[in-house]
């Protein structure tokens, strides 16, 4: 008997309570629905590297589902003035974003020659159509109504996106918290149409400036601001890695969904979700 086999026998003997009979009870695979999850990688080309392409995007969508779950809960807790719970959830969002960024590093192992062998088989399917990514943008305050048209063929999904589009986002909740904390925010701004793209406001900028100039007095609001900056910072890194991965694989070709590809991805790098939190870094 080899040392390895002897070690295995000793380990097995010491774990006599490990259950092996699951005829009448739930297993790990049952709980996670692995029968569905691990058979959802049906490609359209039969090319070896399409499995990589599918899994990277599916994993990203799972992470985005968790981001939306945490963001909505964080918004609810900020509205209830429970900032400590919100901080925990927003910190988790930042760590999830880091995981998605690592995914682009894996996808970048796909070479242009390999991708070209199955790219045409994708038709017009594109990550540009990710409805969860749009909902993350909506939750962070970036509202672009024209993208809703992409989802019109699925009425329940379209309705879900319209609801998210017209709902106050994370930054709206933070600004309302500033007002409840005694900061003077323009009343018409507090009542603004939240379906419009957020634009910088001077009263909000002044409020955050006061927070950063007296951190000890406004410690929780300062923490909230930095959690927001973390999320925007990570999201921009996510966008940058996306752009560079696309450039590495297809150069400046048009995207499968009809966008300008890399040029479009470069433009969105200039979008800000929480502009005043960046502007005050010059002011203070």
PDB file of C-alpha atoms in Angstrom:
ATOM      1  CA  UNK A   1       0.000   0.000   0.000  1.00  0.00           C
ATOM      2  CA  UNK A   2       1.374   3.409  -0.925  1.00  0.00           C
ATOM      3  CA  UNK A   3       1.698   6.257   1.553  1.00  0.00           C
ATOM      4  CA  UNK A   4      -1.055   8.069  -0.356  1.00  0.00           C
ATOM      5  CA  UNK A   5      -3.472   5.121  -0.089  1.00  0.00           C
ATOM      6  CA  UNK A   6      -2.647   4.674   3.588  1.00  0.00           C
ATOM      7  CA  UNK A   7      -3.322   8.358   4.198  1.00  0.00           C
ATOM      8  CA  UNK A   8      -6.660   8.124   2.401  1.00  0.00           C
ATOM      9  CA  UNK A   9      -7.714   5.154   4.521  1.00  0.00           C
ATOM     10  CA  UNK A  10      -6.754   6.936   7.734  1.00  0.00           C
ATOM     11  CA  UNK A  11      -8.685  10.032   6.658  1.00  0.00           C
ATOM     12  CA  UNK A  12     -11.757   7.959   5.777  1.00  0.00           C
ATOM     13  CA  UNK A  13     -11.618   6.101   9.078  1.00  0.00           C
ATOM     14  CA  UNK A  14     -11.523   9.357  11.028  1.00  0.00           C
ATOM     15  CA  UNK A  15     -14.648  10.716   9.258  1.00  0.00           C
ATOM     16  CA  UNK A  16     -17.128   7.962  10.052  1.00  0.00           C
ATOM     17  CA  UNK A  17     -20.058  10.395  10.227  1.00  0.00           C
ATOM     18  CA  UNK A  18     -19.777  11.547   6.602  1.00  0.00           C
ATOM     19  CA  UNK A  19     -23.100  10.871   4.963  1.00  0.00           C
ATOM     20  CA  UNK A  20     -23.187   8.869   1.736  1.00  0.00           C
ATOM     21  CA  UNK A  21     -26.863   7.924   1.444  1.00  0.00           C
ATOM     22  CA  UNK A  22     -28.865  10.712  -0.214  1.00  0.00           C
ATOM     23  CA  UNK A  23     -31.755   8.741  -1.694  1.00  0.00           C
ATOM     24  CA  UNK A  24     -34.268  10.640   0.441  1.00  0.00           C
ATOM     25  CA  UNK A  25     -32.523  13.966   1.076  1.00  0.00           C
ATOM     26  CA  UNK A  26     -31.087  16.970  -0.722  1.00  0.00           C
ATOM     27  CA  UNK A  27     -27.508  16.930  -2.003  1.00  0.00           C
ATOM     28  CA  UNK A  28     -25.121  19.776  -2.769  1.00  0.00           C
ATOM     29  CA  UNK A  29     -25.924  19.396  -6.468  1.00  0.00           C
ATOM     30  CA  UNK A  30     -29.665  19.477  -5.806  1.00  0.00           C
ATOM     31  CA  UNK A  31     -29.373  22.645  -3.720  1.00  0.00           C
ATOM     32  CA  UNK A  32     -27.381  24.487  -6.402  1.00  0.00           C
ATOM     33  CA  UNK A  33     -29.407  23.076  -9.331  1.00  0.00           C
ATOM     34  CA  UNK A  34     -26.165  21.938 -10.924  1.00  0.00           C
ATOM     35  CA  UNK A  35     -28.086  19.847 -13.426  1.00  0.00           C
ATOM     36  CA  UNK A  36     -29.334  23.112 -14.968  1.00  0.00           C
ATOM     37  CA  UNK A  37     -26.281  25.253 -14.272  1.00  0.00           C
ATOM     38  CA  UNK A  38     -23.700  22.914 -15.789  1.00  0.00           C
ATOM     39  CA  UNK A  39     -25.746  22.082 -18.878  1.00  0.00           C
ATOM     40  CA  UNK A  40     -26.398  25.714 -19.809  1.00  0.00           C
ATOM     41  CA  UNK A  41     -23.264  26.092 -21.931  1.00  0.00           C
ATOM     42  CA  UNK A  42     -24.740  24.956 -25.244  1.00  0.00           C
ATOM     43  CA  UNK A  43     -22.782  26.784 -27.914  1.00  0.00           C
ATOM     44  CA  UNK A  44     -23.810  27.490 -31.491  1.00  0.00           C
ATOM     45  CA  UNK A  45     -20.539  26.723 -33.267  1.00  0.00           C
ATOM     46  CA  UNK A  46     -19.030  23.593 -31.738  1.00  0.00           C
ATOM     47  CA  UNK A  47     -15.700  25.445 -31.449  1.00  0.00           C
ATOM     48  CA  UNK A  48     -13.556  24.480 -28.450  1.00  0.00           C
ATOM     49  CA  UNK A  49     -13.124  28.073 -27.195  1.00  0.00           C
ATOM     50  CA  UNK A  50     -16.800  28.940 -27.277  1.00  0.00           C
ATOM     51  CA  UNK A  51     -17.169  27.211 -23.897  1.00  0.00           C
ATOM     52  CA  UNK A  52     -14.724  29.722 -22.398  1.00  0.00           C
ATOM     53  CA  UNK A  53     -16.650  32.595 -23.988  1.00  0.00           C
ATOM     54  CA  UNK A  54     -19.996  31.397 -22.644  1.00  0.00           C
ATOM     55  CA  UNK A  55     -18.817  30.592 -19.115  1.00  0.00           C
ATOM     56  CA  UNK A  56     -17.067  33.954 -18.624  1.00  0.00           C
ATOM     57  CA  UNK A  57     -20.242  35.802 -19.585  1.00  0.00           C
ATOM     58  CA  UNK A  58     -22.514  33.537 -17.538  1.00  0.00           C
ATOM     59  CA  UNK A  59     -20.327  33.959 -14.452  1.00  0.00           C
ATOM     60  CA  UNK A  60     -20.368  37.742 -14.953  1.00  0.00           C
ATOM     61  CA  UNK A  61     -24.170  37.668 -15.098  1.00  0.00           C
ATOM     62  CA  UNK A  62     -24.305  35.695 -11.834  1.00  0.00           C
ATOM     63  CA  UNK A  63     -22.035  38.231 -10.163  1.00  0.00           C
ATOM     64  CA  UNK A  64     -24.175  41.065 -11.543  1.00  0.00           C
ATOM     65  CA  UNK A  65     -27.260  39.429 -10.065  1.00  0.00           C
ATOM     66  CA  UNK A  66     -25.552  39.560  -6.666  1.00  0.00           C
ATOM     67  CA  UNK A  67     -24.483  43.178  -7.217  1.00  0.00           C
ATOM     68  CA  UNK A  68     -28.102  44.178  -7.873  1.00  0.00           C
ATOM     69  CA  UNK A  69     -29.234  42.216  -4.818  1.00  0.00           C
ATOM     70  CA  UNK A  70     -26.725  44.064  -2.605  1.00  0.00           C
ATOM     71  CA  UNK A  71     -27.299  47.502  -4.166  1.00  0.00           C
ATOM     72  CA  UNK A  72     -31.039  47.388  -3.679  1.00  0.00           C
ATOM     73  CA  UNK A  73     -30.648  46.299  -0.080  1.00  0.00           C
ATOM     74  CA  UNK A  74     -28.060  49.045   0.517  1.00  0.00           C
ATOM     75  CA  UNK A  75     -30.457  51.654  -0.898  1.00  0.00           C
ATOM     76  CA  UNK A  76     -33.192  50.406   1.432  1.00  0.00           C
ATOM     77  CA  UNK A  77     -30.898  50.591   4.454  1.00  0.00           C
ATOM     78  CA  UNK A  78     -29.671  54.102   3.602  1.00  0.00           C
ATOM     79  CA  UNK A  79     -33.310  55.197   3.338  1.00  0.00           C
ATOM     80  CA  UNK A  80     -33.827  53.773   6.838  1.00  0.00           C
ATOM     81  CA  UNK A  81     -30.700  55.583   8.154  1.00  0.00           C
ATOM     82  CA  UNK A  82     -29.036  52.215   8.804  1.00  0.00           C
ATOM     83  CA  UNK A  83     -25.706  53.154   7.263  1.00  0.00           C
ATOM     84  CA  UNK A  84     -23.600  50.475   8.931  1.00  0.00           C
ATOM     85  CA  UNK A  85     -25.535  47.682   7.240  1.00  0.00           C
ATOM     86  CA  UNK A  86     -25.365  49.559   3.941  1.00  0.00           C
ATOM     87  CA  UNK A  87     -21.580  49.888   4.290  1.00  0.00           C
ATOM     88  CA  UNK A  88     -21.240  46.114   4.618  1.00  0.00           C
ATOM     89  CA  UNK A  89     -23.289  45.575   1.468  1.00  0.00           C
ATOM     90  CA  UNK A  90     -21.492  48.243  -0.556  1.00  0.00           C
ATOM     91  CA  UNK A  91     -18.115  46.806   0.463  1.00  0.00           C
ATOM     92  CA  UNK A  92     -19.326  43.440  -0.821  1.00  0.00           C
ATOM     93  CA  UNK A  93     -20.287  45.045  -4.144  1.00  0.00           C
ATOM     94  CA  UNK A  94     -16.727  46.340  -4.534  1.00  0.00           C
ATOM     95  CA  UNK A  95     -15.279  42.875  -3.944  1.00  0.00           C
ATOM     96  CA  UNK A  96     -17.682  41.376  -6.487  1.00  0.00           C
ATOM     97  CA  UNK A  97     -16.560  43.982  -9.012  1.00  0.00           C
ATOM     98  CA  UNK A  98     -12.969  42.876  -8.452  1.00  0.00           C
ATOM     99  CA  UNK A  99     -13.992  39.308  -9.288  1.00  0.00           C
ATOM    100  CA  UNK A 100     -15.634  40.373 -12.552  1.00  0.00           C
ATOM    101  CA  UNK A 101     -12.497  42.268 -13.530  1.00  0.00           C
ATOM    102  CA  UNK A 102     -10.471  39.083 -13.038  1.00  0.00           C
ATOM    103  CA  UNK A 103     -12.836  37.408 -15.479  1.00  0.00           C
ATOM    104  CA  UNK A 104     -11.650  39.685 -18.285  1.00  0.00           C
ATOM    105  CA  UNK A 105      -8.108  38.437 -17.644  1.00  0.00           C
ATOM    106  CA  UNK A 106      -9.289  34.887 -18.306  1.00  0.00           C
ATOM    107  CA  UNK A 107     -11.211  35.890 -21.445  1.00  0.00           C
ATOM    108  CA  UNK A 108      -8.143  37.687 -22.784  1.00  0.00           C
ATOM    109  CA  UNK A 109      -6.537  34.252 -23.308  1.00  0.00           C
ATOM    110  CA  UNK A 110      -8.881  33.971 -26.301  1.00  0.00           C
ATOM    111  CA  UNK A 111      -6.852  35.028 -29.363  1.00  0.00           C
ATOM    112  CA  UNK A 112      -8.225  36.933 -32.379  1.00  0.00           C
ATOM    113  CA  UNK A 113      -7.704  33.872 -34.603  1.00  0.00           C
ATOM    114  CA  UNK A 114      -9.686  31.658 -32.202  1.00  0.00           C
ATOM    115  CA  UNK A 115     -12.555  34.115 -31.757  1.00  0.00           C
ATOM    116  CA  UNK A 116     -12.939  34.718 -35.477  1.00  0.00           C
ATOM    117  CA  UNK A 117     -13.682  31.012 -35.927  1.00  0.00           C
ATOM    118  CA  UNK A 118     -17.042  31.358 -34.137  1.00  0.00           C
ATOM    119  CA  UNK A 119     -17.799  35.102 -33.873  1.00  0.00           C
ATOM    120  CA  UNK A 120     -20.115  35.154 -36.904  1.00  0.00           C
ATOM    121  CA  UNK A 121     -22.162  32.352 -35.336  1.00  0.00           C
ATOM    122  CA  UNK A 122     -23.170  34.722 -32.518  1.00  0.00           C
ATOM    123  CA  UNK A 123     -25.289  36.784 -34.898  1.00  0.00           C
ATOM    124  CA  UNK A 124     -26.301  40.056 -33.209  1.00  0.00           C
ATOM    125  CA  UNK A 125     -26.037  38.711 -29.651  1.00  0.00           C
ATOM    126  CA  UNK A 126     -23.826  41.057 -27.641  1.00  0.00           C
ATOM    127  CA  UNK A 127     -22.900  41.944 -24.086  1.00  0.00           C
ATOM    128  CA  UNK A 128     -24.306  45.385 -24.948  1.00  0.00           C
ATOM    129  CA  UNK A 129     -27.716  43.738 -24.470  1.00  0.00           C
ATOM    130  CA  UNK A 130     -27.046  42.599 -20.880  1.00  0.00           C
ATOM    131  CA  UNK A 131     -30.151  43.786 -19.046  1.00  0.00           C
ATOM    132  CA  UNK A 132     -28.536  43.277 -15.644  1.00  0.00           C
ATOM    133  CA  UNK A 133     -25.689  45.605 -16.595  1.00  0.00           C
ATOM    134  CA  UNK A 134     -28.301  48.198 -17.601  1.00  0.00           C
ATOM    135  CA  UNK A 135     -30.024  47.758 -14.244  1.00  0.00           C
ATOM    136  CA  UNK A 136     -26.709  48.344 -12.462  1.00  0.00           C
ATOM    137  CA  UNK A 137     -26.269  51.553 -14.458  1.00  0.00           C
ATOM    138  CA  UNK A 138     -29.822  52.578 -13.546  1.00  0.00           C
ATOM    139  CA  UNK A 139     -29.189  51.850  -9.855  1.00  0.00           C
ATOM    140  CA  UNK A 140     -26.080  54.039 -10.013  1.00  0.00           C
ATOM    141  CA  UNK A 141     -27.964  56.887 -11.699  1.00  0.00           C
ATOM    142  CA  UNK A 142     -26.965  56.552 -15.353  1.00  0.00           C
ATOM    143  CA  UNK A 143     -30.295  56.507 -17.216  1.00  0.00           C
ATOM    144  CA  UNK A 144     -30.427  56.168 -21.017  1.00  0.00           C
ATOM    145  CA  UNK A 145     -34.000  55.601 -22.176  1.00  0.00           C
ATOM    146  CA  UNK A 146     -33.141  54.508 -25.726  1.00  0.00           C
ATOM    147  CA  UNK A 147     -31.583  51.249 -24.478  1.00  0.00           C
ATOM    148  CA  UNK A 148     -34.971  50.077 -23.214  1.00  0.00           C
ATOM    149  CA  UNK A 149     -36.003  49.432 -26.817  1.00  0.00           C
ATOM    150  CA  UNK A 150     -33.626  46.461 -26.929  1.00  0.00           C
ATOM    151  CA  UNK A 151     -35.875  44.572 -24.493  1.00  0.00           C
ATOM    152  CA  UNK A 152     -39.301  45.287 -26.013  1.00  0.00           C
ATOM    153  CA  UNK A 153     -39.724  41.734 -27.337  1.00  0.00           C
ATOM    154  CA  UNK A 154     -39.876  40.446 -23.730  1.00  0.00           C
ATOM    155  CA  UNK A 155     -42.733  42.369 -22.119  1.00  0.00           C
ATOM    156  CA  UNK A 156     -42.186  41.242 -18.488  1.00  0.00           C
ATOM    157  CA  UNK A 157     -38.466  42.047 -18.732  1.00  0.00           C
ATOM    158  CA  UNK A 158     -39.172  45.388 -20.397  1.00  0.00           C
ATOM    159  CA  UNK A 159     -41.573  46.272 -17.559  1.00  0.00           C
ATOM    160  CA  UNK A 160     -38.950  45.268 -14.983  1.00  0.00           C
ATOM    161  CA  UNK A 161     -36.375  47.522 -16.644  1.00  0.00           C
ATOM    162  CA  UNK A 162     -38.814  50.435 -16.848  1.00  0.00           C
ATOM    163  CA  UNK A 163     -39.479  50.109 -13.130  1.00  0.00           C
ATOM    164  CA  UNK A 164     -35.737  50.199 -12.413  1.00  0.00           C
ATOM    165  CA  UNK A 165     -35.314  53.097 -14.843  1.00  0.00           C
ATOM    166  CA  UNK A 166     -37.874  55.216 -12.992  1.00  0.00           C
ATOM    167  CA  UNK A 167     -36.735  54.300  -9.481  1.00  0.00           C
ATOM    168  CA  UNK A 168     -34.404  56.417  -7.310  1.00  0.00           C
ATOM    169  CA  UNK A 169     -30.875  55.025  -7.312  1.00  0.00           C
ATOM    170  CA  UNK A 170     -28.054  54.666  -4.816  1.00  0.00           C
ATOM    171  CA  UNK A 171     -26.851  58.258  -5.155  1.00  0.00           C
ATOM    172  CA  UNK A 172     -30.400  59.591  -4.829  1.00  0.00           C
ATOM    173  CA  UNK A 173     -30.621  57.756  -1.503  1.00  0.00           C
ATOM    174  CA  UNK A 174     -27.268  59.218  -0.411  1.00  0.00           C
ATOM    175  CA  UNK A 175     -28.337  62.776  -1.294  1.00  0.00           C
ATOM    176  CA  UNK A 176     -31.630  62.369   0.560  1.00  0.00           C
ATOM    177  CA  UNK A 177     -29.565  61.206   3.550  1.00  0.00           C
ATOM    178  CA  UNK A 178     -27.484  64.395   3.309  1.00  0.00           C
ATOM    179  CA  UNK A 179     -30.702  66.417   3.466  1.00  0.00           C
ATOM    180  CA  UNK A 180     -32.025  64.450   6.456  1.00  0.00           C
ATOM    181  CA  UNK A 181     -28.693  65.072   8.190  1.00  0.00           C
ATOM    182  CA  UNK A 182     -29.233  68.838   8.049  1.00  0.00           C
ATOM    183  CA  UNK A 183     -27.368  69.801   4.884  1.00  0.00           C
ATOM    184  CA  UNK A 184     -29.078  72.341   2.656  1.00  0.00           C
ATOM    185  CA  UNK A 185     -29.847  70.683  -0.673  1.00  0.00           C
ATOM    186  CA  UNK A 186     -31.830  72.553  -3.329  1.00  0.00           C
ATOM    187  CA  UNK A 187     -35.478  71.542  -2.843  1.00  0.00           C
ATOM    188  CA  UNK A 188     -36.187  71.313  -6.561  1.00  0.00           C
ATOM    189  CA  UNK A 189     -33.157  69.038  -6.874  1.00  0.00           C
ATOM    190  CA  UNK A 190     -34.446  66.762  -4.131  1.00  0.00           C
ATOM    191  CA  UNK A 191     -37.660  66.466  -6.157  1.00  0.00           C
ATOM    192  CA  UNK A 192     -35.899  66.002  -9.501  1.00  0.00           C
ATOM    193  CA  UNK A 193     -36.986  63.520 -12.167  1.00  0.00           C
ATOM    194  CA  UNK A 194     -34.842  60.500 -11.285  1.00  0.00           C
ATOM    195  CA  UNK A 195     -35.337  59.020 -14.758  1.00  0.00           C
ATOM    196  CA  UNK A 196     -32.999  61.695 -16.127  1.00  0.00           C
ATOM    197  CA  UNK A 197     -29.222  61.261 -16.303  1.00  0.00           C
ATOM    198  CA  UNK A 198     -27.727  62.659 -13.107  1.00  0.00           C
ATOM    199  CA  UNK A 199     -25.907  65.976 -13.423  1.00  0.00           C
ATOM    200  CA  UNK A 200     -23.708  67.668 -10.848  1.00  0.00           C
ATOM    201  CA  UNK A 201     -25.430  70.045  -8.416  1.00  0.00           C
ATOM    202  CA  UNK A 202     -23.703  72.829  -6.499  1.00  0.00           C
ATOM    203  CA  UNK A 203     -25.634  72.316  -3.246  1.00  0.00           C
ATOM    204  CA  UNK A 204     -24.699  68.628  -3.225  1.00  0.00           C
ATOM    205  CA  UNK A 205     -21.102  69.521  -3.966  1.00  0.00           C
ATOM    206  CA  UNK A 206     -21.027  71.974  -1.045  1.00  0.00           C
ATOM    207  CA  UNK A 207     -22.549  69.390   1.299  1.00  0.00           C
ATOM    208  CA  UNK A 208     -19.934  66.759   0.452  1.00  0.00           C
ATOM    209  CA  UNK A 209     -17.215  69.392   0.736  1.00  0.00           C
ATOM    210  CA  UNK A 210     -18.347  70.118   4.304  1.00  0.00           C
ATOM    211  CA  UNK A 211     -18.328  66.393   5.104  1.00  0.00           C
ATOM    212  CA  UNK A 212     -14.748  65.984   3.891  1.00  0.00           C
ATOM    213  CA  UNK A 213     -13.537  69.099   5.687  1.00  0.00           C
ATOM    214  CA  UNK A 214     -14.905  67.872   9.032  1.00  0.00           C
ATOM    215  CA  UNK A 215     -14.637  64.098   8.896  1.00  0.00           C
ATOM    216  CA  UNK A 216     -14.816  63.636  12.662  1.00  0.00           C
ATOM    217  CA  UNK A 217     -18.217  65.342  12.894  1.00  0.00           C
ATOM    218  CA  UNK A 218     -19.644  63.649   9.803  1.00  0.00           C
ATOM    219  CA  UNK A 219     -17.901  60.277  10.072  1.00  0.00           C
ATOM    220  CA  UNK A 220     -20.751  58.085   8.789  1.00  0.00           C
ATOM    221  CA  UNK A 221     -21.461  60.339   5.806  1.00  0.00           C
ATOM    222  CA  UNK A 222     -17.736  60.374   5.042  1.00  0.00           C
ATOM    223  CA  UNK A 223     -17.728  56.563   5.099  1.00  0.00           C
ATOM    224  CA  UNK A 224     -20.754  56.528   2.795  1.00  0.00           C
ATOM    225  CA  UNK A 225     -19.017  58.854   0.346  1.00  0.00           C
ATOM    226  CA  UNK A 226     -15.900  56.693   0.252  1.00  0.00           C
ATOM    227  CA  UNK A 227     -17.952  53.527  -0.294  1.00  0.00           C
ATOM    228  CA  UNK A 228     -19.578  55.247  -3.291  1.00  0.00           C
ATOM    229  CA  UNK A 229     -16.186  56.276  -4.651  1.00  0.00           C
ATOM    230  CA  UNK A 230     -14.963  52.683  -4.254  1.00  0.00           C
ATOM    231  CA  UNK A 231     -17.866  51.400  -6.334  1.00  0.00           C
ATOM    232  CA  UNK A 232     -17.381  53.958  -9.099  1.00  0.00           C
ATOM    233  CA  UNK A 233     -13.628  53.400  -9.133  1.00  0.00           C
ATOM    234  CA  UNK A 234     -14.044  49.622  -9.471  1.00  0.00           C
ATOM    235  CA  UNK A 235     -16.729  50.030 -12.127  1.00  0.00           C
ATOM    236  CA  UNK A 236     -14.430  52.210 -14.217  1.00  0.00           C
ATOM    237  CA  UNK A 237     -11.675  49.614 -13.862  1.00  0.00           C
ATOM    238  CA  UNK A 238     -14.201  46.983 -14.929  1.00  0.00           C
ATOM    239  CA  UNK A 239     -15.060  49.086 -18.004  1.00  0.00           C
ATOM    240  CA  UNK A 240     -11.386  49.651 -18.788  1.00  0.00           C
ATOM    241  CA  UNK A 241     -10.544  45.935 -18.622  1.00  0.00           C
ATOM    242  CA  UNK A 242     -13.576  45.216 -20.804  1.00  0.00           C
ATOM    243  CA  UNK A 243     -12.414  47.751 -23.372  1.00  0.00           C
ATOM    244  CA  UNK A 244      -8.822  46.479 -23.442  1.00  0.00           C
ATOM    245  CA  UNK A 245      -9.942  42.844 -23.679  1.00  0.00           C
ATOM    246  CA  UNK A 246     -12.206  43.666 -26.627  1.00  0.00           C
ATOM    247  CA  UNK A 247      -9.396  45.625 -28.301  1.00  0.00           C
ATOM    248  CA  UNK A 248      -7.003  42.739 -27.741  1.00  0.00           C
ATOM    249  CA  UNK A 249      -9.382  40.228 -29.332  1.00  0.00           C
ATOM    250  CA  UNK A 250     -11.152  42.118 -32.154  1.00  0.00           C
ATOM    251  CA  UNK A 251      -9.295  45.413 -32.470  1.00  0.00           C
ATOM    252  CA  UNK A 252     -11.573  48.213 -33.676  1.00  0.00           C
ATOM    253  CA  UNK A 253     -14.176  46.046 -35.422  1.00  0.00           C
ATOM    254  CA  UNK A 254     -17.846  46.884 -34.945  1.00  0.00           C
ATOM    255  CA  UNK A 255     -19.483  45.003 -32.075  1.00  0.00           C
ATOM    256  CA  UNK A 256     -21.810  42.078 -32.837  1.00  0.00           C
ATOM    257  CA  UNK A 257     -24.701  44.141 -31.443  1.00  0.00           C
ATOM    258  CA  UNK A 258     -23.979  47.025 -33.810  1.00  0.00           C
ATOM    259  CA  UNK A 259     -22.061  49.329 -31.455  1.00  0.00           C
ATOM    260  CA  UNK A 260     -18.763  50.891 -32.501  1.00  0.00           C
ATOM    261  CA  UNK A 261     -16.990  48.391 -30.232  1.00  0.00           C
ATOM    262  CA  UNK A 262     -13.831  49.735 -28.637  1.00  0.00           C
ATOM    263  CA  UNK A 263     -14.680  53.334 -29.545  1.00  0.00           C
ATOM    264  CA  UNK A 264     -18.001  53.042 -27.698  1.00  0.00           C
ATOM    265  CA  UNK A 265     -16.317  51.429 -24.683  1.00  0.00           C
ATOM    266  CA  UNK A 266     -13.765  54.250 -24.576  1.00  0.00           C
ATOM    267  CA  UNK A 267     -16.520  56.872 -24.532  1.00  0.00           C
ATOM    268  CA  UNK A 268     -18.283  55.368 -21.523  1.00  0.00           C
ATOM    269  CA  UNK A 269     -15.067  55.680 -19.522  1.00  0.00           C
ATOM    270  CA  UNK A 270     -15.817  59.408 -19.363  1.00  0.00           C
ATOM    271  CA  UNK A 271     -19.179  58.884 -17.638  1.00  0.00           C
ATOM    272  CA  UNK A 272     -19.405  59.755 -13.947  1.00  0.00           C
ATOM    273  CA  UNK A 273     -22.026  58.379 -11.580  1.00  0.00           C
ATOM    274  CA  UNK A 274     -21.231  60.493  -8.512  1.00  0.00           C
ATOM    275  CA  UNK A 275     -19.601  63.603 -10.038  1.00  0.00           C
ATOM    276  CA  UNK A 276     -19.496  65.818  -6.939  1.00  0.00           C
ATOM    277  CA  UNK A 277     -17.488  63.206  -5.027  1.00  0.00           C
ATOM    278  CA  UNK A 278     -14.776  63.509  -7.672  1.00  0.00           C
ATOM    279  CA  UNK A 279     -15.021  67.291  -8.065  1.00  0.00           C
ATOM    280  CA  UNK A 280     -14.445  67.987  -4.377  1.00  0.00           C
ATOM    281  CA  UNK A 281     -11.075  66.280  -4.511  1.00  0.00           C
ATOM    282  CA  UNK A 282      -9.866  69.360  -6.330  1.00  0.00           C
ATOM    283  CA  UNK A 283     -11.714  71.693  -3.949  1.00  0.00           C
ATOM    284  CA  UNK A 284     -10.558  70.499  -0.541  1.00  0.00           C
TER     285      UNK A 284
END
